[in-house]
Amino acid sequence: MGICARCTARLAHRVFGPQPKLRILMGMYVSAAQYSEQYYNRALRVRSLIRRDFDEVFDPNGKHRLDAIMTPSTPSTAFPLGDVFGDSVLMQYSDQLNVPANHAGTPGISLPAGLDANRLPVGVQVLGPDFSEATLLRIGRAYEVATEGESWRVEKPLGL
């Protein structure tokens, strides 16, 4: 292991929690495994399929012609602070709505959308076609202005 790799490993040990460490280790394992090319090629095929779906939805001459898509950021409200620490299944569950856009390389912005009955935050994400970052920022700003008077904009979430 080179000096840079050792420094990175030591830094990751101090900076990241268990879930990011697990992802880094899994990524290193898959990269080093003898079947890494096979996994990589499969991942590229899946990425192409996901990418094709996003391109179809955002095609200005296509069936849908959307400028943006707004979806929940996570499938549930936030977990209470510390509740899922070390629970990789719940952590991956909470990431599942972000994964398709991340794999496709689709730009997006995440915005606060309120608090649930237990004062835990709820979020939405706005996704757009390639090079739509300026549009997404304008949508985000318009959303902020439209929700300015909402009580959840000033109330602190539980645990903060």
Tab-separated table of N, CA and C in Angstrom:
chain	number	residue	atom	x	y	z
A	1	MET	N	0.853	-1.173	0.000
A	1	MET	CA	0.000	0.000	0.000
A	1	MET	C	0.896	1.232	0.000
A	2	GLY	N	0.615	2.175	-0.904
A	2	GLY	CA	1.410	3.382	-1.016
A	2	GLY	C	1.146	4.346	0.119
A	3	ILE	N	1.989	5.378	0.193
A	3	ILE	CA	1.854	6.372	1.258
A	3	ILE	C	0.494	7.062	1.181
A	4	CYS	N	0.076	7.451	-0.035
A	4	CYS	CA	-1.219	8.142	-0.181
A	4	CYS	C	-2.367	7.255	0.272
A	5	ALA	N	-2.331	5.985	-0.104
A	5	ALA	CA	-3.410	5.062	0.271
A	5	ALA	C	-3.464	4.885	1.787
A	6	ARG	N	-2.284	4.784	2.433
A	6	ARG	CA	-2.260	4.646	3.890
A	6	ARG	C	-2.818	5.897	4.559
A	7	CYS	N	-2.435	7.075	4.057
A	7	CYS	CA	-2.942	8.329	4.631
A	7	CYS	C	-4.450	8.425	4.450
A	8	THR	N	-4.934	8.062	3.263
A	8	THR	CA	-6.371	8.106	3.001
A	8	THR	C	-7.108	7.152	3.918
A	9	ALA	N	-6.573	5.949	4.108
A	9	ALA	CA	-7.214	4.962	4.980
A	9	ALA	C	-7.270	5.475	6.418
A	10	ARG	N	-6.183	6.083	6.887
A	10	ARG	CA	-6.174	6.626	8.247
A	10	ARG	C	-7.161	7.781	8.387
A	11	LEU	N	-7.197	8.657	7.378
A	11	LEU	CA	-8.116	9.790	7.409
A	11	LEU	C	-9.563	9.303	7.384
A	12	ALA	N	-9.861	8.342	6.527
A	12	ALA	CA	-11.223	7.800	6.436
A	12	ALA	C	-11.643	7.196	7.767
A	13	HIS	N	-10.716	6.527	8.451
A	13	HIS	CA	-11.027	5.912	9.744
A	13	HIS	C	-11.452	6.967	10.760
A	14	ARG	N	-10.808	8.138	10.719
A	14	ARG	CA	-11.117	9.187	11.686
A	14	ARG	C	-12.322	10.033	11.291
A	15	VAL	N	-12.541	10.243	10.001
A	15	VAL	CA	-13.540	11.202	9.543
A	15	VAL	C	-14.912	10.582	9.305
A	16	PHE	N	-14.950	9.406	8.692
A	16	PHE	CA	-16.221	8.821	8.276
A	16	PHE	C	-16.821	7.916	9.331
A	17	GLY	N	-18.139	7.851	9.334
A	17	GLY	CA	-18.858	6.923	10.197
A	17	GLY	C	-18.838	5.535	9.594
A	18	PRO	N	-19.495	4.575	10.239
A	18	PRO	CA	-19.463	3.188	9.782
A	18	PRO	C	-20.043	2.976	8.381
A	19	GLN	N	-21.131	3.670	8.036
A	19	GLN	CA	-21.757	3.446	6.734
A	19	GLN	C	-20.856	3.897	5.577
A	20	PRO	N	-20.309	5.127	5.591
A	20	PRO	CA	-19.394	5.497	4.513
A	20	PRO	C	-18.164	4.596	4.453
A	21	LYS	N	-17.664	4.179	5.631
A	21	LYS	CA	-16.515	3.270	5.641
A	21	LYS	C	-16.862	1.969	4.933
A	22	LEU	N	-18.064	1.436	5.215
A	22	LEU	CA	-18.498	0.192	4.581
A	22	LEU	C	-18.557	0.365	3.067
A	23	ARG	N	-19.088	1.494	2.611
A	23	ARG	CA	-19.184	1.735	1.169
A	23	ARG	C	-17.806	1.857	0.536
A	24	ILE	N	-16.892	2.545	1.212
A	24	ILE	CA	-15.531	2.679	0.695
A	24	ILE	C	-14.873	1.311	0.607
A	25	LEU	N	-14.998	0.521	1.671
A	25	LEU	CA	-14.396	-0.814	1.670
A	25	LEU	C	-14.999	-1.708	0.594
A	26	MET	N	-16.327	-1.647	0.442
A	26	MET	CA	-16.971	-2.460	-0.596
A	26	MET	C	-16.484	-2.034	-1.978
A	27	GLY	N	-16.354	-0.731	-2.182
A	27	GLY	CA	-15.851	-0.236	-3.462
A	27	GLY	C	-14.431	-0.694	-3.717
A	28	MET	N	-13.590	-0.665	-2.671
A	28	MET	CA	-12.210	-1.129	-2.818
A	28	MET	C	-12.188	-2.622	-3.104
A	29	TYR	N	-13.079	-3.380	-2.432
A	29	TYR	CA	-13.118	-4.824	-2.636
A	29	TYR	C	-13.532	-5.157	-4.062
A	30	VAL	N	-14.604	-4.521	-4.522
A	30	VAL	CA	-15.085	-4.812	-5.874
A	30	VAL	C	-14.038	-4.417	-6.898
A	31	SER	N	-13.337	-3.305	-6.663
A	31	SER	CA	-12.297	-2.873	-7.590
A	31	SER	C	-11.167	-3.889	-7.660
A	32	ALA	N	-10.860	-4.503	-6.536
A	32	ALA	CA	-9.716	-5.400	-6.471
A	32	ALA	C	-10.072	-6.846	-6.785
A	33	ALA	N	-11.325	-7.183	-6.768
A	33	ALA	CA	-11.734	-8.576	-6.957
A	33	ALA	C	-11.416	-9.047	-8.369
A	34	GLN	N	-11.237	-10.341	-8.506
A	34	GLN	CA	-10.875	-10.881	-9.819
A	34	GLN	C	-11.990	-10.724	-10.837
A	35	TYR	N	-13.216	-10.553	-10.383
A	35	TYR	CA	-14.340	-10.397	-11.301
A	35	TYR	C	-14.755	-8.939	-11.459
A	36	SER	N	-13.876	-8.032	-11.123
A	36	SER	CA	-14.260	-6.622	-11.137
A	36	SER	C	-14.708	-6.160	-12.517
A	37	GLU	N	-14.095	-6.677	-13.568
A	37	GLU	CA	-14.500	-6.275	-14.919
A	37	GLU	C	-15.935	-6.708	-15.206
A	38	GLN	N	-16.278	-7.909	-14.767
A	38	GLN	CA	-17.640	-8.411	-14.964
A	38	GLN	C	-18.644	-7.538	-14.208
A	39	TYR	N	-18.357	-7.206	-12.936
A	39	TYR	CA	-19.240	-6.346	-12.151
A	39	TYR	C	-19.332	-4.955	-12.775
A	40	TYR	N	-18.206	-4.462	-13.212
A	40	TYR	CA	-18.160	-3.132	-13.811
A	40	TYR	C	-19.013	-3.086	-15.081
A	41	ASN	N	-18.884	-4.094	-15.931
A	41	ASN	CA	-19.670	-4.132	-17.170
A	41	ASN	C	-21.165	-4.237	-16.886
A	42	ARG	N	-21.534	-5.015	-15.885
A	42	ARG	CA	-22.947	-5.097	-15.491
A	42	ARG	C	-23.444	-3.742	-14.993
A	43	ALA	N	-22.633	-3.105	-14.183
A	43	ALA	CA	-23.009	-1.793	-13.650
A	43	ALA	C	-23.176	-0.777	-14.781
A	44	LEU	N	-22.308	-0.846	-15.787
A	44	LEU	CA	-22.435	0.064	-16.926
A	44	LEU	C	-23.730	-0.185	-17.698
A	45	ARG	N	-24.115	-1.444	-17.842
A	45	ARG	CA	-25.374	-1.764	-18.537
A	45	ARG	C	-26.571	-1.221	-17.762
A	46	VAL	N	-26.567	-1.423	-16.456
A	46	VAL	CA	-27.665	-0.915	-15.629
A	46	VAL	C	-27.695	0.610	-15.696
A	47	ARG	N	-26.531	1.225	-15.616
A	47	ARG	CA	-26.447	2.686	-15.700
A	47	ARG	C	-27.026	3.170	-17.022
A	48	SER	N	-26.724	2.489	-18.108
A	48	SER	CA	-27.249	2.873	-19.427
A	48	SER	C	-28.770	2.802	-19.466
A	49	LEU	N	-29.345	1.778	-18.851
A	49	LEU	CA	-30.805	1.644	-18.819
A	49	LEU	C	-31.443	2.775	-18.011
A	50	ILE	N	-30.854	3.071	-16.861
A	50	ILE	CA	-31.373	4.158	-16.024
A	50	ILE	C	-31.249	5.484	-16.771
A	51	ARG	N	-30.102	5.681	-17.379
A	51	ARG	CA	-29.837	6.916	-18.122
A	51	ARG	C	-30.842	7.082	-19.268
A	52	ARG	N	-31.124	5.998	-19.974
A	52	ARG	CA	-32.076	6.034	-21.086
A	52	ARG	C	-33.455	6.493	-20.606
A	53	ASP	N	-33.877	5.987	-19.449
A	53	ASP	CA	-35.178	6.383	-18.899
A	53	ASP	C	-35.222	7.882	-18.584
A	54	PHE	N	-34.173	8.403	-17.964
A	54	PHE	CA	-34.134	9.836	-17.674
A	54	PHE	C	-34.119	10.653	-18.967
A	55	ASP	N	-33.315	10.230	-19.945
A	55	ASP	CA	-33.256	10.950	-21.221
A	55	ASP	C	-34.621	10.985	-21.896
A	56	GLU	N	-35.352	9.883	-21.824
A	56	GLU	CA	-36.684	9.804	-22.428
A	56	GLU	C	-37.654	10.782	-21.757
A	57	VAL	N	-37.619	10.841	-20.451
A	57	VAL	CA	-38.524	11.720	-19.707
A	57	VAL	C	-38.212	13.196	-19.978
A	58	PHE	N	-36.942	13.539	-20.122
A	58	PHE	CA	-36.546	14.936	-20.310
A	58	PHE	C	-36.428	15.350	-21.778
A	59	ASP	N	-36.636	14.441	-22.712
A	59	ASP	CA	-36.518	14.752	-24.144
A	59	ASP	C	-37.532	15.837	-24.522
A	60	PRO	N	-37.050	17.014	-25.005
A	60	PRO	CA	-37.982	18.102	-25.327
A	60	PRO	C	-38.928	17.773	-26.485
A	61	ASN	N	-38.598	16.777	-27.285
A	61	ASN	CA	-39.459	16.367	-28.399
A	61	ASN	C	-40.149	15.041	-28.122
A	62	GLY	N	-39.988	14.518	-26.921
A	62	GLY	CA	-40.519	13.202	-26.579
A	62	GLY	C	-41.937	13.243	-26.061
A	63	LYS	N	-42.337	12.124	-25.528
A	63	LYS	CA	-43.700	11.940	-25.025
A	63	LYS	C	-43.982	12.795	-23.782
A	64	HIS	N	-43.005	12.907	-22.880
A	64	HIS	CA	-43.235	13.556	-21.581
A	64	HIS	C	-42.805	15.023	-21.556
A	65	ARG	N	-41.678	15.350	-22.158
A	65	ARG	CA	-41.158	16.725	-22.279
A	65	ARG	C	-41.104	17.473	-20.939
A	66	LEU	N	-40.595	16.829	-19.911
A	66	LEU	CA	-40.520	17.458	-18.588
A	66	LEU	C	-39.267	18.323	-18.463
A	67	ASP	N	-39.400	19.435	-17.765
A	67	ASP	CA	-38.245	20.279	-17.447
A	67	ASP	C	-37.570	19.802	-16.171
A	68	ALA	N	-38.359	19.204	-15.279
A	68	ALA	CA	-37.839	18.733	-13.991
A	68	ALA	C	-38.804	17.713	-13.404
A	69	ILE	N	-38.282	16.947	-12.455
A	69	ILE	CA	-39.090	15.975	-11.714
A	69	ILE	C	-38.878	16.262	-10.233
A	70	MET	N	-39.970	16.353	-9.479
A	70	MET	CA	-39.856	16.518	-8.026
A	70	MET	C	-40.308	15.220	-7.373
A	71	THR	N	-39.453	14.674	-6.528
A	71	THR	CA	-39.756	13.433	-5.822
A	71	THR	C	-39.345	13.578	-4.361
A	72	PRO	N	-39.815	12.690	-3.505
A	72	PRO	CA	-39.277	12.691	-2.136
A	72	PRO	C	-37.772	12.405	-2.175
A	73	SER	N	-37.032	12.950	-1.244
A	73	SER	CA	-35.594	12.660	-1.146
A	73	SER	C	-35.347	11.272	-0.576
A	74	THR	N	-36.220	10.863	0.327
A	74	THR	CA	-36.099	9.558	0.974
A	74	THR	C	-37.485	8.928	1.064
A	75	PRO	N	-37.556	7.604	1.215
A	75	PRO	CA	-38.863	6.945	1.292
A	75	PRO	C	-39.601	7.160	2.612
A	76	SER	N	-38.947	7.762	3.579
A	76	SER	CA	-39.588	8.038	4.869
A	76	SER	C	-39.037	9.356	5.397
A	77	THR	N	-39.624	9.825	6.476
A	77	THR	CA	-39.056	11.014	7.103
A	77	THR	C	-37.702	10.637	7.702
A	78	ALA	N	-36.984	11.636	8.152
A	78	ALA	CA	-35.677	11.378	8.753
A	78	ALA	C	-35.829	10.479	9.978
A	79	PHE	N	-34.786	9.728	10.245
A	79	PHE	CA	-34.759	8.913	11.455
A	79	PHE	C	-34.343	9.802	12.614
A	80	PRO	N	-34.812	9.531	13.824
A	80	PRO	CA	-34.316	10.295	14.975
A	80	PRO	C	-32.791	10.188	15.050
A	81	LEU	N	-32.166	11.256	15.454
A	81	LEU	CA	-30.714	11.340	15.518
A	81	LEU	C	-30.123	10.133	16.243
A	82	GLY	N	-29.231	9.409	15.574
A	82	GLY	CA	-28.552	8.264	16.160
A	82	GLY	C	-29.294	6.945	16.079
A	83	ASP	N	-30.542	6.943	15.617
A	83	ASP	CA	-31.340	5.708	15.609
A	83	ASP	C	-30.838	4.633	14.651
A	84	VAL	N	-30.275	5.016	13.516
A	84	VAL	CA	-29.853	4.008	12.540
A	84	VAL	C	-28.339	3.885	12.459
A	85	PHE	N	-27.654	4.487	13.404
A	85	PHE	CA	-26.197	4.423	13.412
A	85	PHE	C	-25.750	2.965	13.394
A	86	GLY	N	-25.017	2.591	12.366
A	86	GLY	CA	-24.514	1.226	12.255
A	86	GLY	C	-25.476	0.263	11.593
A	87	ASP	N	-26.682	0.695	11.243
A	87	ASP	CA	-27.653	-0.184	10.587
A	87	ASP	C	-27.583	0.051	9.082
A	88	SER	N	-26.752	-0.723	8.403
A	88	SER	CA	-26.514	-0.489	6.982
A	88	SER	C	-27.759	-0.719	6.133
A	89	VAL	N	-28.636	-1.612	6.539
A	89	VAL	CA	-29.856	-1.869	5.769
A	89	VAL	C	-30.749	-0.628	5.766
A	90	LEU	N	-30.968	-0.039	6.931
A	90	LEU	CA	-31.788	1.175	6.997
A	90	LEU	C	-31.123	2.348	6.289
A	91	MET	N	-29.814	2.439	6.385
A	91	MET	CA	-29.104	3.518	5.702
A	91	MET	C	-29.253	3.380	4.189
A	92	GLN	N	-29.110	2.160	3.675
A	92	GLN	CA	-29.272	1.950	2.236
A	92	GLN	C	-30.717	2.173	1.820
A	93	TYR	N	-31.664	1.785	2.661
A	93	TYR	CA	-33.081	2.028	2.402
A	93	TYR	C	-33.326	3.526	2.230
A	94	SER	N	-32.723	4.323	3.081
A	94	SER	CA	-32.960	5.765	3.014
A	94	SER	C	-32.320	6.402	1.782
A	95	ASP	N	-31.352	5.746	1.170
A	95	ASP	CA	-30.680	6.274	-0.025
A	95	ASP	C	-31.364	5.881	-1.333
A	96	GLN	N	-32.311	4.960	-1.293
A	96	GLN	CA	-32.792	4.341	-2.529
A	96	GLN	C	-33.401	5.304	-3.546
A	97	LEU	N	-33.964	6.419	-3.131
A	97	LEU	CA	-34.551	7.351	-4.094
A	97	LEU	C	-33.510	8.271	-4.725
A	98	ASN	N	-32.312	8.309	-4.166
A	98	ASN	CA	-31.227	9.111	-4.729
A	98	ASN	C	-30.377	8.322	-5.713
A	99	VAL	N	-30.379	7.018	-5.580
A	99	VAL	CA	-29.482	6.168	-6.361
A	99	VAL	C	-29.692	6.285	-7.872
A	100	PRO	N	-30.923	6.217	-8.395
A	100	PRO	CA	-31.070	6.286	-9.855
A	100	PRO	C	-30.473	7.559	-10.464
A	101	ALA	N	-30.754	8.702	-9.877
A	101	ALA	CA	-30.212	9.953	-10.407
A	101	ALA	C	-28.692	9.989	-10.281
A	102	ASN	N	-28.169	9.477	-9.172
A	102	ASN	CA	-26.716	9.451	-8.997
A	102	ASN	C	-26.055	8.565	-10.044
A	103	HIS	N	-26.619	7.398	-10.293
A	103	HIS	CA	-26.043	6.496	-11.290
A	103	HIS	C	-26.146	7.071	-12.695
A	104	ALA	N	-27.231	7.779	-12.989
A	104	ALA	CA	-27.427	8.345	-14.323
A	104	ALA	C	-26.641	9.635	-14.523
A	105	GLY	N	-26.152	10.214	-13.438
A	105	GLY	CA	-25.435	11.477	-13.551
A	105	GLY	C	-26.368	12.656	-13.771
A	106	THR	N	-27.607	12.494	-13.356
A	106	THR	CA	-28.622	13.527	-13.528
A	106	THR	C	-28.459	14.597	-12.454
A	107	PRO	N	-28.440	15.884	-12.841
A	107	PRO	CA	-28.317	16.921	-11.818
A	107	PRO	C	-29.576	17.019	-10.969
A	108	GLY	N	-29.396	17.401	-9.732
A	108	GLY	CA	-30.534	17.527	-8.834
A	108	GLY	C	-30.213	18.429	-7.663
A	109	ILE	N	-31.254	18.825	-6.977
A	109	ILE	CA	-31.118	19.658	-5.786
A	109	ILE	C	-32.090	19.119	-4.744
A	110	SER	N	-31.659	19.072	-3.509
A	110	SER	CA	-32.511	18.597	-2.421
A	110	SER	C	-32.960	19.796	-1.593
A	111	LEU	N	-34.237	19.778	-1.224
A	111	LEU	CA	-34.815	20.910	-0.500
A	111	LEU	C	-35.593	20.428	0.717
A	112	PRO	N	-35.611	21.216	1.793
A	112	PRO	CA	-36.456	20.856	2.932
A	112	PRO	C	-37.924	21.016	2.530
A	113	ALA	N	-38.773	20.101	2.997
A	113	ALA	CA	-40.188	20.148	2.605
A	113	ALA	C	-41.124	20.181	3.803
A	114	GLY	N	-40.590	20.200	4.987
A	114	GLY	CA	-41.452	20.257	6.157
A	114	GLY	C	-40.961	19.363	7.270
A	115	LEU	N	-41.816	19.222	8.274
A	115	LEU	CA	-41.532	18.369	9.426
A	115	LEU	C	-42.718	17.442	9.612
A	116	ASP	N	-42.437	16.208	10.021
A	116	ASP	CA	-43.544	15.287	10.293
A	116	ASP	C	-44.115	15.575	11.689
A	117	ALA	N	-45.051	14.755	12.129
A	117	ALA	CA	-45.709	14.959	13.430
A	117	ALA	C	-44.722	14.906	14.596
A	118	ASN	N	-43.588	14.227	14.403
A	118	ASN	CA	-42.571	14.129	15.455
A	118	ASN	C	-41.461	15.169	15.293
A	119	ARG	N	-41.694	16.157	14.431
A	119	ARG	CA	-40.719	17.215	14.144
A	119	ARG	C	-39.435	16.668	13.533
A	120	LEU	N	-39.565	15.626	12.711
A	120	LEU	CA	-38.429	15.102	11.962
A	120	LEU	C	-38.539	15.627	10.529
A	121	PRO	N	-37.407	16.017	9.921
A	121	PRO	CA	-37.457	16.652	8.607
A	121	PRO	C	-37.892	15.722	7.471
A	122	VAL	N	-38.578	16.343	6.521
A	122	VAL	CA	-39.000	15.704	5.279
A	122	VAL	C	-38.328	16.495	4.160
A	123	GLY	N	-37.849	15.801	3.135
A	123	GLY	CA	-37.189	16.498	2.039
A	123	GLY	C	-37.704	16.068	0.682
A	124	VAL	N	-37.506	16.937	-0.301
A	124	VAL	CA	-37.810	16.614	-1.691
A	124	VAL	C	-36.549	16.855	-2.511
A	125	GLN	N	-36.480	16.188	-3.657
A	125	GLN	CA	-35.397	16.448	-4.590
A	125	GLN	C	-36.008	16.841	-5.926
A	126	VAL	N	-35.343	17.753	-6.608
A	126	VAL	CA	-35.767	18.170	-7.938
A	126	VAL	C	-34.652	17.758	-8.885
A	127	LEU	N	-35.005	16.956	-9.883
A	127	LEU	CA	-34.046	16.432	-10.848
A	127	LEU	C	-34.318	17.048	-12.208
A	128	GLY	N	-33.266	17.232	-12.993
A	128	GLY	CA	-33.431	17.808	-14.319
A	128	GLY	C	-32.508	17.164	-15.328
A	129	PRO	N	-32.656	17.548	-16.593
A	129	PRO	CA	-31.790	17.000	-17.639
A	129	PRO	C	-30.369	17.558	-17.520
A	130	ASP	N	-29.477	17.026	-18.315
A	130	ASP	CA	-28.097	17.515	-18.327
A	130	ASP	C	-28.060	19.029	-18.509
A	131	PHE	N	-27.138	19.652	-17.822
A	131	PHE	CA	-26.871	21.086	-17.932
A	131	PHE	C	-28.057	21.959	-17.506
A	132	SER	N	-28.909	21.440	-16.629
A	132	SER	CA	-30.072	22.211	-16.171
A	132	SER	C	-29.867	22.775	-14.769
A	133	GLU	N	-28.624	22.854	-14.339
A	133	GLU	CA	-28.353	23.300	-12.976
A	133	GLU	C	-28.947	24.676	-12.686
A	134	ALA	N	-28.846	25.612	-13.626
A	134	ALA	CA	-29.399	26.953	-13.406
A	134	ALA	C	-30.918	26.884	-13.236
A	135	THR	N	-31.572	26.064	-14.040
A	135	THR	CA	-33.026	25.891	-13.922
A	135	THR	C	-33.379	25.298	-12.566
A	136	LEU	N	-32.622	24.295	-12.138
A	136	LEU	CA	-32.897	23.662	-10.848
A	136	LEU	C	-32.717	24.651	-9.700
A	137	LEU	N	-31.709	25.492	-9.786
A	137	LEU	CA	-31.508	26.508	-8.745
A	137	LEU	C	-32.660	27.516	-8.739
A	138	ARG	N	-33.161	27.888	-9.914
A	138	ARG	CA	-34.316	28.798	-9.974
A	138	ARG	C	-35.556	28.135	-9.381
A	139	ILE	N	-35.754	26.853	-9.681
A	139	ILE	CA	-36.885	26.118	-9.099
A	139	ILE	C	-36.746	26.081	-7.580
A	140	GLY	N	-35.537	25.794	-7.103
A	140	GLY	CA	-35.285	25.758	-5.661
A	140	GLY	C	-35.570	27.094	-5.005
A	141	ARG	N	-35.153	28.168	-5.654
A	141	ARG	CA	-35.394	29.504	-5.098
A	141	ARG	C	-36.888	29.829	-5.097
A	142	ALA	N	-37.585	29.491	-6.181
A	142	ALA	CA	-39.033	29.734	-6.246
A	142	ALA	C	-39.752	28.946	-5.152
A	143	TYR	N	-39.291	27.733	-4.906
A	143	TYR	CA	-39.876	26.897	-3.848
A	143	TYR	C	-39.641	27.539	-2.477
A	144	GLU	N	-38.424	28.035	-2.255
A	144	GLU	CA	-38.124	28.713	-0.985
A	144	GLU	C	-39.039	29.913	-0.778
A	145	VAL	N	-39.215	30.715	-1.818
A	145	VAL	CA	-40.073	31.899	-1.726
A	145	VAL	C	-41.520	31.481	-1.462
A	146	ALA	N	-41.989	30.453	-2.165
A	146	ALA	CA	-43.380	29.997	-2.016
A	146	ALA	C	-43.666	29.427	-0.631
A	147	THR	N	-42.639	28.923	0.037
A	147	THR	CA	-42.846	28.302	1.357
A	147	THR	C	-42.334	29.175	2.500
A	148	GLU	N	-41.995	30.418	2.198
A	148	GLU	CA	-41.420	31.325	3.204
A	148	GLU	C	-42.243	31.440	4.479
A	149	GLY	N	-43.535	31.538	4.374
A	149	GLY	CA	-44.371	31.743	5.549
A	149	GLY	C	-44.752	30.479	6.295
A	150	GLU	N	-44.293	29.338	5.843
A	150	GLU	CA	-44.652	28.066	6.483
A	150	GLU	C	-43.973	27.942	7.848
A	151	SER	N	-44.697	27.406	8.825
A	151	SER	CA	-44.157	27.295	10.190
A	151	SER	C	-42.914	26.412	10.247
A	152	TRP	N	-42.848	25.377	9.421
A	152	TRP	CA	-41.697	24.473	9.455
A	152	TRP	C	-40.417	25.147	8.985
A	153	ARG	N	-40.536	26.308	8.317
A	153	ARG	CA	-39.334	27.013	7.851
A	153	ARG	C	-38.593	27.657	9.025
A	154	VAL	N	-39.302	27.942	10.113
A	154	VAL	CA	-38.654	28.577	11.267
A	154	VAL	C	-38.489	27.620	12.440
A	155	GLU	N	-39.311	26.571	12.487
A	155	GLU	CA	-39.236	25.598	13.582
A	155	GLU	C	-38.030	24.682	13.371
A	156	LYS	N	-37.297	24.432	14.445
A	156	LYS	CA	-36.132	23.549	14.337
A	156	LYS	C	-36.573	22.094	14.398
A	157	PRO	N	-35.959	21.239	13.550
A	157	PRO	CA	-36.260	19.807	13.636
A	157	PRO	C	-35.821	19.231	14.979
A	158	LEU	N	-36.408	18.113	15.350
A	158	LEU	CA	-36.055	17.419	16.580
A	158	LEU	C	-34.564	17.096	16.582
A	159	GLY	N	-33.905	17.332	17.682
A	159	GLY	CA	-32.495	16.980	17.822
A	159	GLY	C	-31.533	18.090	17.458
A	160	LEU	N	-32.020	19.201	16.922
A	160	LEU	CA	-31.113	20.302	16.564
A	160	LEU	C	-31.233	21.448	17.531
